[in-house]
Coordinates of C-alpha atoms and ligand atoms in Angstrom, one line a residue:
X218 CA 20.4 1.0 -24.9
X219 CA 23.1 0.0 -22.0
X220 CA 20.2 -0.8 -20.1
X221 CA 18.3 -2.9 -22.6
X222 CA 21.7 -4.8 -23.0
X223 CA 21.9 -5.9 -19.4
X224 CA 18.2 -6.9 -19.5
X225 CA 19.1 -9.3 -22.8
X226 CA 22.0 -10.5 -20.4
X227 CA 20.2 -11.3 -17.9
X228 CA 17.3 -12.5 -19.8
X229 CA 19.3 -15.4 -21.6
X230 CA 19.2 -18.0 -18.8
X231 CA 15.7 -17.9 -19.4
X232 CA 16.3 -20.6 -22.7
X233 CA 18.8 -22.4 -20.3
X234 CA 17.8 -26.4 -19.1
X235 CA 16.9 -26.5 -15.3
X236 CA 18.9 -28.6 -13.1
X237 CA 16.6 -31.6 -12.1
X238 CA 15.4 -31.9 -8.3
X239 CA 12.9 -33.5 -6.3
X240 CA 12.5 -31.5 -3.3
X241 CA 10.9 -28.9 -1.6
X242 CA 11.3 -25.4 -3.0
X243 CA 13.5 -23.8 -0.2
X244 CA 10.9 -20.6 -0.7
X245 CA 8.8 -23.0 1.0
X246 CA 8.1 -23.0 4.7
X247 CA 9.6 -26.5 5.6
X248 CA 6.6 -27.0 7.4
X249 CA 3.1 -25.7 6.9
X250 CA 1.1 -24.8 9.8
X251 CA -2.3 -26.4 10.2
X252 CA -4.7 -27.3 12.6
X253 CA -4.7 -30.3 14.7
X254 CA -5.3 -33.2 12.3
X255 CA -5.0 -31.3 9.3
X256 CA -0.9 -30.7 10.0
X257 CA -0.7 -33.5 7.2
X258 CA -1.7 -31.7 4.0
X259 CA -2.1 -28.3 2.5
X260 CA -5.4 -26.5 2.5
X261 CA -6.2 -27.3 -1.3
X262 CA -8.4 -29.6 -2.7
X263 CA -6.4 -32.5 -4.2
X264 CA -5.8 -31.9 -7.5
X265 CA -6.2 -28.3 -7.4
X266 CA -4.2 -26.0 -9.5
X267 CA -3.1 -23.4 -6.7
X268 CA -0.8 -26.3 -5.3
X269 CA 1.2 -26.8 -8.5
X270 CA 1.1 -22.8 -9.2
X271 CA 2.3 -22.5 -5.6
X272 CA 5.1 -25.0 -6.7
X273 CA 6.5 -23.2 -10.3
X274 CA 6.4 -19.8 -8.4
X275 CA 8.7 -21.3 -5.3
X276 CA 10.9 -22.9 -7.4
X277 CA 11.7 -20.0 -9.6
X278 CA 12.2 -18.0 -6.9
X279 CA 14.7 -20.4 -5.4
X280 CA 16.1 -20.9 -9.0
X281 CA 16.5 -17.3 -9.4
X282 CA 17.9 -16.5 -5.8
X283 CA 14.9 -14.1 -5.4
X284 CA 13.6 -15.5 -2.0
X285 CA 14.7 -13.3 0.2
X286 CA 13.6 -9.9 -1.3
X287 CA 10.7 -11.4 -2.8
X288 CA 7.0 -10.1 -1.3
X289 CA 4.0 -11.7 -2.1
X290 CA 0.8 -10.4 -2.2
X291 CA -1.7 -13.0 -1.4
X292 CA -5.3 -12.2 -2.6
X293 CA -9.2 -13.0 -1.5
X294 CA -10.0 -16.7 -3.0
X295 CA -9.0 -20.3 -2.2
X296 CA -5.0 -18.9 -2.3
X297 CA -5.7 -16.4 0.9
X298 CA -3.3 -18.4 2.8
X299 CA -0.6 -18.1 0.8
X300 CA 1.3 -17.1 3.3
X301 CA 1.1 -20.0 5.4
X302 CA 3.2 -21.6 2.2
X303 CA 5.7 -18.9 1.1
X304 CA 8.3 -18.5 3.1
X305 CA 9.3 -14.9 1.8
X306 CA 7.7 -11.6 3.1
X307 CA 4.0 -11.5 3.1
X308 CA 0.9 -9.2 2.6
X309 CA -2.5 -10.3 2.7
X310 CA -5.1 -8.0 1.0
X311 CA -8.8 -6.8 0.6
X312 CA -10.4 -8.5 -2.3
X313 CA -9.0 -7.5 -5.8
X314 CA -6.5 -4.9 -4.5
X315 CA -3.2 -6.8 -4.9
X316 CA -2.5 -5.0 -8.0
X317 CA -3.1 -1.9 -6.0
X318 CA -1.2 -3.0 -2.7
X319 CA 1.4 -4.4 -5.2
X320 CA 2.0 -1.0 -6.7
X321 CA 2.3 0.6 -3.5
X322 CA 5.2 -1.7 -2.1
X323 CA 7.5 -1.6 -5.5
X324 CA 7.4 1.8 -5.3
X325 CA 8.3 1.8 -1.8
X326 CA 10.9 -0.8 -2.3
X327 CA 11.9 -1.1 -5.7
X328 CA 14.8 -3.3 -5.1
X329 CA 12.4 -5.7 -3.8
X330 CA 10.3 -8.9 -6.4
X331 CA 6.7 -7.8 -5.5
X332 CA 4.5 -10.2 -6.8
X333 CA 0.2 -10.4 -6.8
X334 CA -1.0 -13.7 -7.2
X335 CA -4.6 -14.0 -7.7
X336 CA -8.2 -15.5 -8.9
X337 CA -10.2 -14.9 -11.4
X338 CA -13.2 -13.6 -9.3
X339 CA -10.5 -11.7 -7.3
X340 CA -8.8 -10.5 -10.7
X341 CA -11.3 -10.1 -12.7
X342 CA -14.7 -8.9 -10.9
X343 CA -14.4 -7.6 -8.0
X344 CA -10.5 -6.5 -8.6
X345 CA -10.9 -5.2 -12.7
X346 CA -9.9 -1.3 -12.1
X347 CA -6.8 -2.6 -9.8
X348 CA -5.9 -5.1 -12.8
X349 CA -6.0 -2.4 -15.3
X350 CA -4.6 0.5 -14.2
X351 CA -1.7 -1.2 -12.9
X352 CA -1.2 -2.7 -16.3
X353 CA -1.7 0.8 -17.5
X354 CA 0.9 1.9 -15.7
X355 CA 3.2 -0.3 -16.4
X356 CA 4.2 -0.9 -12.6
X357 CA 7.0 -3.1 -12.4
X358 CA 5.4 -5.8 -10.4
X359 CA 4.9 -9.8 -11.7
X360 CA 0.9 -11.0 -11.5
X361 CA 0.0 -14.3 -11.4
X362 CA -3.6 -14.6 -12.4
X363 CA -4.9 -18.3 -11.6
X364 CA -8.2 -18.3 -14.1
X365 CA -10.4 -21.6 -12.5
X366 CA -13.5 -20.0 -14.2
X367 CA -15.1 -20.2 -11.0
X368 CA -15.2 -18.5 -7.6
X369 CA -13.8 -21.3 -6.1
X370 CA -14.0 -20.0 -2.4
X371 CA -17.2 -19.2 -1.7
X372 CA -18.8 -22.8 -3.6
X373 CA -19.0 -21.7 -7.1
X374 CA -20.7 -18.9 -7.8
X375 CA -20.1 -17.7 -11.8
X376 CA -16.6 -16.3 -12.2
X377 CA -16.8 -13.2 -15.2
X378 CA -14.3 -16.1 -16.4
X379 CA -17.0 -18.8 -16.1
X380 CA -17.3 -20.1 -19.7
X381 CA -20.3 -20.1 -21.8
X382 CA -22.8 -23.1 -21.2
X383 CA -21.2 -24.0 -18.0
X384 CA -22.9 -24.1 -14.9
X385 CA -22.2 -22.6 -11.5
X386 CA -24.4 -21.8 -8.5
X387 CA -25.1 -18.2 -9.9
X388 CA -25.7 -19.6 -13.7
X389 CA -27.5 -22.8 -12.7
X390 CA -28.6 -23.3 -16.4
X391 CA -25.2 -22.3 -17.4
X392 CA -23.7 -19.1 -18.4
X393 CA -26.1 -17.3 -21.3
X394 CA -24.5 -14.8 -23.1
X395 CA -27.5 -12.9 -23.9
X396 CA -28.0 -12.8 -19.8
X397 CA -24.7 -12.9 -18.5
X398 CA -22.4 -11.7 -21.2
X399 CA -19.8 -13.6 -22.2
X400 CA -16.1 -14.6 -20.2
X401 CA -13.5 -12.1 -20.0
X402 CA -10.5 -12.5 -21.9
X403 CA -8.2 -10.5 -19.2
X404 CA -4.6 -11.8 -20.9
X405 CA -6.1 -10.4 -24.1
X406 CA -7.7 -7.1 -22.9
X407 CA -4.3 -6.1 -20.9
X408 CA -2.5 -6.6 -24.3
X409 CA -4.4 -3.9 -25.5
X410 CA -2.5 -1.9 -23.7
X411 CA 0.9 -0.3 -24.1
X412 CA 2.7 -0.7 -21.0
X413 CA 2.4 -4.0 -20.3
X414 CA 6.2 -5.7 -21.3
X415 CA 5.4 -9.4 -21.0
X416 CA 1.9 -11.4 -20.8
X417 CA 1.3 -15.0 -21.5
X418 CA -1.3 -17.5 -21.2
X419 CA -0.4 -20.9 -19.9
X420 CA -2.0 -23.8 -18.6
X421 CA -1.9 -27.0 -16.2
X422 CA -3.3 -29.2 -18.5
X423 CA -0.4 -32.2 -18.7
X424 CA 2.9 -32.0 -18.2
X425 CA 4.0 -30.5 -21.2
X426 CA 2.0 -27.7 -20.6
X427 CA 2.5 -27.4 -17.1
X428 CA 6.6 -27.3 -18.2
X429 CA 5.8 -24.1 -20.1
X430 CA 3.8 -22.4 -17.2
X431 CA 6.8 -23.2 -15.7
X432 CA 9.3 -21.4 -18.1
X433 CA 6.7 -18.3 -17.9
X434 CA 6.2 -17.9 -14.2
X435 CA 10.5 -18.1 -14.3
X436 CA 10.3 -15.3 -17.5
X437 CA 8.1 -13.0 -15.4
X438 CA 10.3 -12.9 -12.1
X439 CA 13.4 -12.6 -14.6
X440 CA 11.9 -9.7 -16.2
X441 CA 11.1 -8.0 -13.1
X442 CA 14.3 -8.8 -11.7
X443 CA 16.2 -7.3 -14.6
X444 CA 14.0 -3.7 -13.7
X445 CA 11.3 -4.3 -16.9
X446 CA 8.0 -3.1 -16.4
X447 CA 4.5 -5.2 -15.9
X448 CA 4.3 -8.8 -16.0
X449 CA 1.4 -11.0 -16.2
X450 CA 1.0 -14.8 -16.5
X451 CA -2.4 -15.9 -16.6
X452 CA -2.8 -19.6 -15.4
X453 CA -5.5 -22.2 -16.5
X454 CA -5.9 -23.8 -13.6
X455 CA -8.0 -27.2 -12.6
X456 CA -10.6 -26.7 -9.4
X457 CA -11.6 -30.4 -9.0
X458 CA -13.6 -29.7 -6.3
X459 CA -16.6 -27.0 -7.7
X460 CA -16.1 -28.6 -11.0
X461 CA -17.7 -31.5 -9.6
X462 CA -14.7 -34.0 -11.2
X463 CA -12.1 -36.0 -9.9
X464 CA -8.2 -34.4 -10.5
X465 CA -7.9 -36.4 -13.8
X466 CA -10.8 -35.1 -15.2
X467 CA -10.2 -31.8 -14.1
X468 CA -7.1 -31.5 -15.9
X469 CA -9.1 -33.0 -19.1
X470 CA -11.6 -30.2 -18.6
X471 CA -8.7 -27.5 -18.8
X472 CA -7.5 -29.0 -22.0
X473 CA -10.4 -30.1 -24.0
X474 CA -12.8 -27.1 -22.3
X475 CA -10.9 -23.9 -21.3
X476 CA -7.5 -23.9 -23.7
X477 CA -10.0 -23.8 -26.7
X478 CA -11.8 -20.5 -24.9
X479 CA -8.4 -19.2 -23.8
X480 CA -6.1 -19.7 -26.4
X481 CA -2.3 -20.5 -24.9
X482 CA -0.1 -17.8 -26.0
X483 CA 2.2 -15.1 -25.5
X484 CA 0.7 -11.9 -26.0
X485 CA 3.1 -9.4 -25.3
X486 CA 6.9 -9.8 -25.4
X487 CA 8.9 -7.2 -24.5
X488 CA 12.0 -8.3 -23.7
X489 CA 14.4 -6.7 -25.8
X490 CA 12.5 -3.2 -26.7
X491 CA 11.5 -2.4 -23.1
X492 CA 11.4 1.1 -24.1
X493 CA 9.8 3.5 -22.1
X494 CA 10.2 1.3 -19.1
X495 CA 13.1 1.8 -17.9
X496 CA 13.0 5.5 -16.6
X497 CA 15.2 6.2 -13.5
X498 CA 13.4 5.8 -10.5
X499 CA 12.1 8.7 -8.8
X500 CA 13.6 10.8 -6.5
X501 CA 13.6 10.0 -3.0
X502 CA 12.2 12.3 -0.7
X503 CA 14.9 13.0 1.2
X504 CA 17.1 13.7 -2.4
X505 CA 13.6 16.3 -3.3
X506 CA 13.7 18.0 -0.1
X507 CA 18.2 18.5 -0.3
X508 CA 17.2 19.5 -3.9
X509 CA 14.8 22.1 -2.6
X510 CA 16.8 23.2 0.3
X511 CA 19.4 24.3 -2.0
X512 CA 17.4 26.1 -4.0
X513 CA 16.0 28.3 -2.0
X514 CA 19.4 28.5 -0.3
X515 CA 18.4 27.2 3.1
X516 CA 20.6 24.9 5.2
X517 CA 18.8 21.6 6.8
X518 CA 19.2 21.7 10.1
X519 CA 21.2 18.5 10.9
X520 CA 21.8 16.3 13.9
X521 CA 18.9 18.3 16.2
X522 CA 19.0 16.1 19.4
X523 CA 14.8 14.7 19.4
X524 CA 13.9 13.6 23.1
X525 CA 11.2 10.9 21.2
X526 CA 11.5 8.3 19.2
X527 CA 8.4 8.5 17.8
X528 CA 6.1 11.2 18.2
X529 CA 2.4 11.6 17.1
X530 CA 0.2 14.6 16.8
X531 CA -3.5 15.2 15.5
X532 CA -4.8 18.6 14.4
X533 CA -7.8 19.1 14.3
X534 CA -10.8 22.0 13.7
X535 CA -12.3 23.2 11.0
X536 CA -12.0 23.6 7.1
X537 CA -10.3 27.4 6.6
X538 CA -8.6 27.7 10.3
X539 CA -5.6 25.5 8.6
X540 CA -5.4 22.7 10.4
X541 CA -3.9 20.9 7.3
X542 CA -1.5 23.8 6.4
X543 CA 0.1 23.3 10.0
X544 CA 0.4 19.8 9.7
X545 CA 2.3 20.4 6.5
X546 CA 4.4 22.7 8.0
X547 CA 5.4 20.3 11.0
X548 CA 5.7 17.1 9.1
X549 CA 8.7 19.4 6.9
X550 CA 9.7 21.1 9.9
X551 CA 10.3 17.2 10.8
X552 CA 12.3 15.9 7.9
X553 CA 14.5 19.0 7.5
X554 CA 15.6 17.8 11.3
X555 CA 16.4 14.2 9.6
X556 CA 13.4 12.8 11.1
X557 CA 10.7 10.3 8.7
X558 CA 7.9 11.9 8.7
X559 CA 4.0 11.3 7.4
X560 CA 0.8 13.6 7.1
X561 CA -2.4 12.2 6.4
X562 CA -5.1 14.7 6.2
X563 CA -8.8 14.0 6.5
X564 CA -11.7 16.4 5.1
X565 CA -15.2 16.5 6.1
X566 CA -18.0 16.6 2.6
X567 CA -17.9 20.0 3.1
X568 CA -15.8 22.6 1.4
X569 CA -16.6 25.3 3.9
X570 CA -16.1 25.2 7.4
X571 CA -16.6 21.6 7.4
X572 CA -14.7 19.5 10.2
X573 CA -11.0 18.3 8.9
X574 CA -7.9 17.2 10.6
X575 CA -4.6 15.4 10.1
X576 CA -2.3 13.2 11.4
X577 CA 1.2 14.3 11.4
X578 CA 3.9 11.4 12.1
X579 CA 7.4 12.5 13.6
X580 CA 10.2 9.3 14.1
X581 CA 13.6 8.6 14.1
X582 CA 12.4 5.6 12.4
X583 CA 10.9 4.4 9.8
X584 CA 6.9 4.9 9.9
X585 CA 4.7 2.1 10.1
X586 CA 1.3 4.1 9.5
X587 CA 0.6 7.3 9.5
X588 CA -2.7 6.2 11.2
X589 CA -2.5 7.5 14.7
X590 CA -4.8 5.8 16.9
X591 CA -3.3 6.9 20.4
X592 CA -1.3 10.5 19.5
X593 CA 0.6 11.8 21.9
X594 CA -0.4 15.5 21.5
X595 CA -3.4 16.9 20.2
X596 CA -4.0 20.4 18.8
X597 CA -7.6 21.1 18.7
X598 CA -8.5 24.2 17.3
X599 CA -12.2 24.2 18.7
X600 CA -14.3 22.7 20.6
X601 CA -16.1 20.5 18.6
X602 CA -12.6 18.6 17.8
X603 CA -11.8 19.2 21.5
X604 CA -14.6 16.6 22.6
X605 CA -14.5 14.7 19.6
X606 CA -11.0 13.6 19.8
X607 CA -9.3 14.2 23.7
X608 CA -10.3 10.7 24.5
X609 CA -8.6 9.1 21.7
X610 CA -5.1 11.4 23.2
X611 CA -2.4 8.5 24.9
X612 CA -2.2 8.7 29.1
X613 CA 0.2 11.2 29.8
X614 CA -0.1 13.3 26.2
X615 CA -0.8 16.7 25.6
X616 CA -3.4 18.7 25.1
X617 CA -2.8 22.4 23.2
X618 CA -6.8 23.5 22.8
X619 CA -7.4 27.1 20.9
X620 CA -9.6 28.6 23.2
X621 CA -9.3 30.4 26.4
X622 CA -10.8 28.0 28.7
X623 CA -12.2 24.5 28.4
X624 CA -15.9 23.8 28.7
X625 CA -17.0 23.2 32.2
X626 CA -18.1 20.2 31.3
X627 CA -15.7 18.6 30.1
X628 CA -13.0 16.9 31.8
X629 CA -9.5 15.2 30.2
X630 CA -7.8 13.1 33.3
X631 CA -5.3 11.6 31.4
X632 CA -3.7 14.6 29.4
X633 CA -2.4 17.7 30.4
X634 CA -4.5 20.6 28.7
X635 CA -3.2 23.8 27.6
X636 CA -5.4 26.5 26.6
X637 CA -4.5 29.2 23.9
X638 CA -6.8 31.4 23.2
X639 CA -4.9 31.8 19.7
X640 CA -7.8 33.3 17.8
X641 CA -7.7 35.9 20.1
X642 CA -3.9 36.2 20.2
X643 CA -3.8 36.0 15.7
X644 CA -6.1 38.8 15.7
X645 CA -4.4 41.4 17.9
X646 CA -1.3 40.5 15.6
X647 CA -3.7 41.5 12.6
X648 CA -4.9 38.0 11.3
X649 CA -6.8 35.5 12.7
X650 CA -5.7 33.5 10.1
X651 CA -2.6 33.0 11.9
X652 CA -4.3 31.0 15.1
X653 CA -3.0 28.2 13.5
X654 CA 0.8 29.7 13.4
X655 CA -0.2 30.8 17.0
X656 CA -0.5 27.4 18.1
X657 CA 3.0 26.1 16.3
X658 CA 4.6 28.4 18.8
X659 CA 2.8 26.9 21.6
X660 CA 3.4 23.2 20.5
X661 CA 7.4 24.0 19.5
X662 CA 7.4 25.7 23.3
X663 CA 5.5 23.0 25.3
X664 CA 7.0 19.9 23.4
X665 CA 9.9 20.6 22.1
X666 CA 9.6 18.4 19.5
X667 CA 11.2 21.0 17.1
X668 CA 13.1 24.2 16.9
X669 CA 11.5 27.2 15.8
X670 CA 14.4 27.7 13.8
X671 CA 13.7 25.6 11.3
X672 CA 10.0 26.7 11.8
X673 CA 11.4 29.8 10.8
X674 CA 12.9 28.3 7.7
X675 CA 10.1 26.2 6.6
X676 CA 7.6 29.9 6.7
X677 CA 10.4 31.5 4.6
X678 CA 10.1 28.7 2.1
X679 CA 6.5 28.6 1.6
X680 CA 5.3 32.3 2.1
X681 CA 6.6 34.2 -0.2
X682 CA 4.8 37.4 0.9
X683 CA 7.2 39.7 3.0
X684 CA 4.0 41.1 5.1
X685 CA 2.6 37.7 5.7
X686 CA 5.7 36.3 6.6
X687 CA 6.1 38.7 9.0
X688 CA 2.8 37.9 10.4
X689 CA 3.8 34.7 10.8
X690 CA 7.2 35.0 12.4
X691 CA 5.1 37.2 15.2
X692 CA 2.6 34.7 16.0
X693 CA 4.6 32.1 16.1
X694 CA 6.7 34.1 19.0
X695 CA 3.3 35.1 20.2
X696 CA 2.2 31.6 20.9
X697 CA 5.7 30.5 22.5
X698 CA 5.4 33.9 24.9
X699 CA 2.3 32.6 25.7
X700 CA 3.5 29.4 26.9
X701 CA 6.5 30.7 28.2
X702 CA 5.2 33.6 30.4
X703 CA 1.4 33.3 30.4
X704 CA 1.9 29.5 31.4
X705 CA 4.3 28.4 33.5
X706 CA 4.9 30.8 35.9
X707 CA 0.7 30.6 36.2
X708 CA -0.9 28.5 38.9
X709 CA -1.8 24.8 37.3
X710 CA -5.3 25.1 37.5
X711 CA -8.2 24.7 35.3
X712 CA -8.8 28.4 34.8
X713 CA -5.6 29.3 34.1
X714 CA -5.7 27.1 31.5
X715 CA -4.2 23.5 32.7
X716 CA -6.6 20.9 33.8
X717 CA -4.5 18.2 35.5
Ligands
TPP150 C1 -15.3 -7.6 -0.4 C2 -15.6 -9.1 -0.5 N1 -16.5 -9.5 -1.3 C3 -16.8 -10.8 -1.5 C4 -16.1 -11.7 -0.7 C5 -16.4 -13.2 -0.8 N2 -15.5 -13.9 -1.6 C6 -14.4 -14.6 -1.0 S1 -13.5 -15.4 -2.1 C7 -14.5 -15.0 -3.4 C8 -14.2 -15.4 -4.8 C9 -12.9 -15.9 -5.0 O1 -12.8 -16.5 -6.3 P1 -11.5 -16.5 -7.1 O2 -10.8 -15.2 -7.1 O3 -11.8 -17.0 -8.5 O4 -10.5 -17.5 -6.3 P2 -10.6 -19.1 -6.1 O5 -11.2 -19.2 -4.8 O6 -11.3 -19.7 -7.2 O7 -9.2 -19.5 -6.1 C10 -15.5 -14.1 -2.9 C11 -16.5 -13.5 -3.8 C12 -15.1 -11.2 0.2 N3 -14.4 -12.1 0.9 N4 -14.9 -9.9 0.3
SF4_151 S1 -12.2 -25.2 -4.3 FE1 -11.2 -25.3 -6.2 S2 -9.7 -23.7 -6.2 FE2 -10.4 -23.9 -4.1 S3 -8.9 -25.3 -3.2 FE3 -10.5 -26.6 -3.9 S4 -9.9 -27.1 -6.0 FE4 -8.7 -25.4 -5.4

């Protein structure tokens, strides 16, 4: 109930008169960067709806003081360049994903305005699972959905928008029902759902309706602002240019043609309920793993002095030797030193023996993909992933490879390769399960990258099988005695198990 009050609080400038001005939104770049000749004017059509949508949007974010934790996600469509206008943080998407991308950032960032702005053909074609199960979930983000009933981009090709009778490239007799089905009513098939809090239908028809778009695209961002849950304006919007009329007429066309088909209204208003909205955020990560450290009565190791800033590994082999399982283990291994961490794993079709391996991101910094195109060390666990992926390892990285020797054929000149043969090595322990554990030992011994300690800490945690854990605690000493004694006082040759 607190909550909802704050929400009505905040929620009652919303009825309040703007201050009059007659400038440039400051959310605005004060200049927009074009081409050559083109510096002039904006990439739209004259007349086009996407400038004055553009223009409500900027000046409620500058009304609202939300520029500078706004981000906008810009779609596929006319509006790609969004960015070039907006002068907040940006993020430019694959066609109909912005709900998706959208969902991703406020959940990273939940103190930040995430907004999708998008098309109809981007919305509501190729983008209609995004749409939905956003909406679904209620995600707190604001969509702006410009409906032009057309593809506008690509020359006018039928929009599932595109109303009936009207002609496009694709419908060059005009839409048919009994061919093409009829247009999609997306403001009206979101409010059949629960989660949604606000959704509205507007228009940029004439000036009175372009003064209520206004006071929704304003509602939306206040909503979002004050923490409530999905918010979706959908825009009538005039696109002179593939409607084959002049800007006047255009607006006409909106009025007399598409408000009749799509009805001006507000569909959902949740403002004052908000009820199952407003659920605490999540846990962070860092809050889950304290929480599970104390639980299981295990001290994070704190303030462990890293030598990198940012260190990638791949692991690789196949399905069963668990490659995925030791990436796990290292990316907690990671955060319990205080260090961000990401795994991304990657499985081959098969569910037996197939090829997988994983990317395990360790940084005193903030990650920005857990992609690793250049990892610094590599763990391949046989040779197919040994030939497959050495290349990709960056000049001067490691190489820990799980077999005795490489293949004569092969040669790695810009990494240092160390061979393991921990199959071997897991089997005289009793498993050769534990190669993988094997190989931790060698990569905490070689690298350094972190203590076996907290190895040590992270087994306890997750195998909860005295004899196993056992196991484990041996071959992970077994693959650091390797390294150790096996290694470094060896000659640095090729059969010894470096190749330099
Ligand atoms: C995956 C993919 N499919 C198709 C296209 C081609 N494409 C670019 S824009 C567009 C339609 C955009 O229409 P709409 O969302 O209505 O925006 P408008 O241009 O009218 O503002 C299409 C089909 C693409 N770029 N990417
Ligand atoms: S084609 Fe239509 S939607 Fe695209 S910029 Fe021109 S008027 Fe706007």
């Amino acid at each position: 109930m607190a909550e909802n009050s704050v929400i009505a609080e905040e929620l009652k400038v919303i009825n309040e008169p703007y201050e009059v001005v007659h400038q440039k939104a400051e959310a605005f770049y004060p200049q927009y960067e074009r081409k050559g000749d083109l510096k002039h004017q904006t990439h739209y059509c004259p007349g086009c709806g996407h400038g004055v949508a553009h223009k409500l949007i900027a000046e409620a974010l500058d009304d609202l003081g939300l520029q500078d934790q706004t981000i906008l996600v810009s779609p596929v469509g006319c509006s790609v360049f969004a960015y070039y206008y907006f002068d907040v943080g940006n993020v430019q998407v694959a066609h109909g994903r912005a709900p998706a991308a959208a969902t991703g950032l406020k959940r990273a960032c939940p103190d930040k305005i995430v907004i999708a702005y998008q098309g109809d053909g981007d919305l509501a074609a190729i983008g209609t699972a995004e749409i939905v199960h956003a909406a679904n979930r209620g995600e707190k983000i604001t969509v702006f959905f410009v409906n032009n009933a057309i593809y506008g981009m690509t020359g006018g090709q039928m929009a599932p928008t595109t109303l009936v009778d009207q002609k496009s490239t694709t419908s060059p007799w005009g839409r048919r029902p009994v061919n093409e089905g009829f247009p999609l009513h997306m403001a009206e098939m979101l409010a059949s759902l629960q989660a949604p809090v606000y959704i509205e239908r507007v228009a940029l028809s004439d000036n009175k309706n372009i003064m209520k778009a206004r006071r929704a695209v304003r509602k939306a961002l206040e909503l979002q602002r004050a923490g409530a849950g999905f918010t979706f304006v959908e825009i009538l919007s005039p696109c002179p240019t593939i409607w084959g009329k002049d800007p006047v007429e255009a607006r006409k066309w909106v009025a007399e043609k598409m408000i009749p088909n799509f009805p001006l209204n507000v569909f959902r208003d949740r403002t004052v309920e908000i009820p199952n909205n407003n659920i605490p955020p999540h846990k962070t990560v860092a809050e889950l793993v304290e929480g599970e450290h104390k639980t299981a009565g295990v001290a994070p190791v704190a303030g462990k002095h890293h030598h990198f800033n940012e260190l990638g590994i791949k692991i690789a082999g196949f399905g069963g030797q668990g490659v995925l399982l030791l990436g796990q283990l290292l990316a907690e291994m990671g955060m319990r030193e205080g260090l961000e961490v990401s795994w991304l794993p990657s499985y081959g079709p098969e569910m037996r023996s197939g090829s997988a391996h994983c990317h395990v991101c360790l940084s005193k910094e903030r990650i920005g993909s857990p992609v690793l195109s250049r990892p610094q060390v590599l763990i391949a666990m046989n040779e197919i992933s040994l030939r497959k992926f050495c290349a990709q390892v960056a000049p001067g990285g490691t190489i820990l490879y799980g077999r005795e020797r490489l293949p004569d054929d092969l040669s790695i000149p810009q990494a240092q390769v160390v061979c393991i043969p921990a199959s071997e090595i897991a089997d005289k322990l009793g498993s050769a399960k534990v190669a993988n554990i094997v190989l931790m030992g060698a990569l905490l011994e070689e690298t350094e990258c972190l203590s076996s300690l907290t190895a040590m800490q992270v087994l306890e945690r997750k195998v909860k099988n005295p004899a196993l854990l056992e196991l484990d605690r041996k071959a992970l000493d077994a693959g650091r005695v390797f390294i150790d004694h096996t290694i470094a006082i060896g000659a640095i040759t090729q059969a010894d198990g470096f190749a330099q």
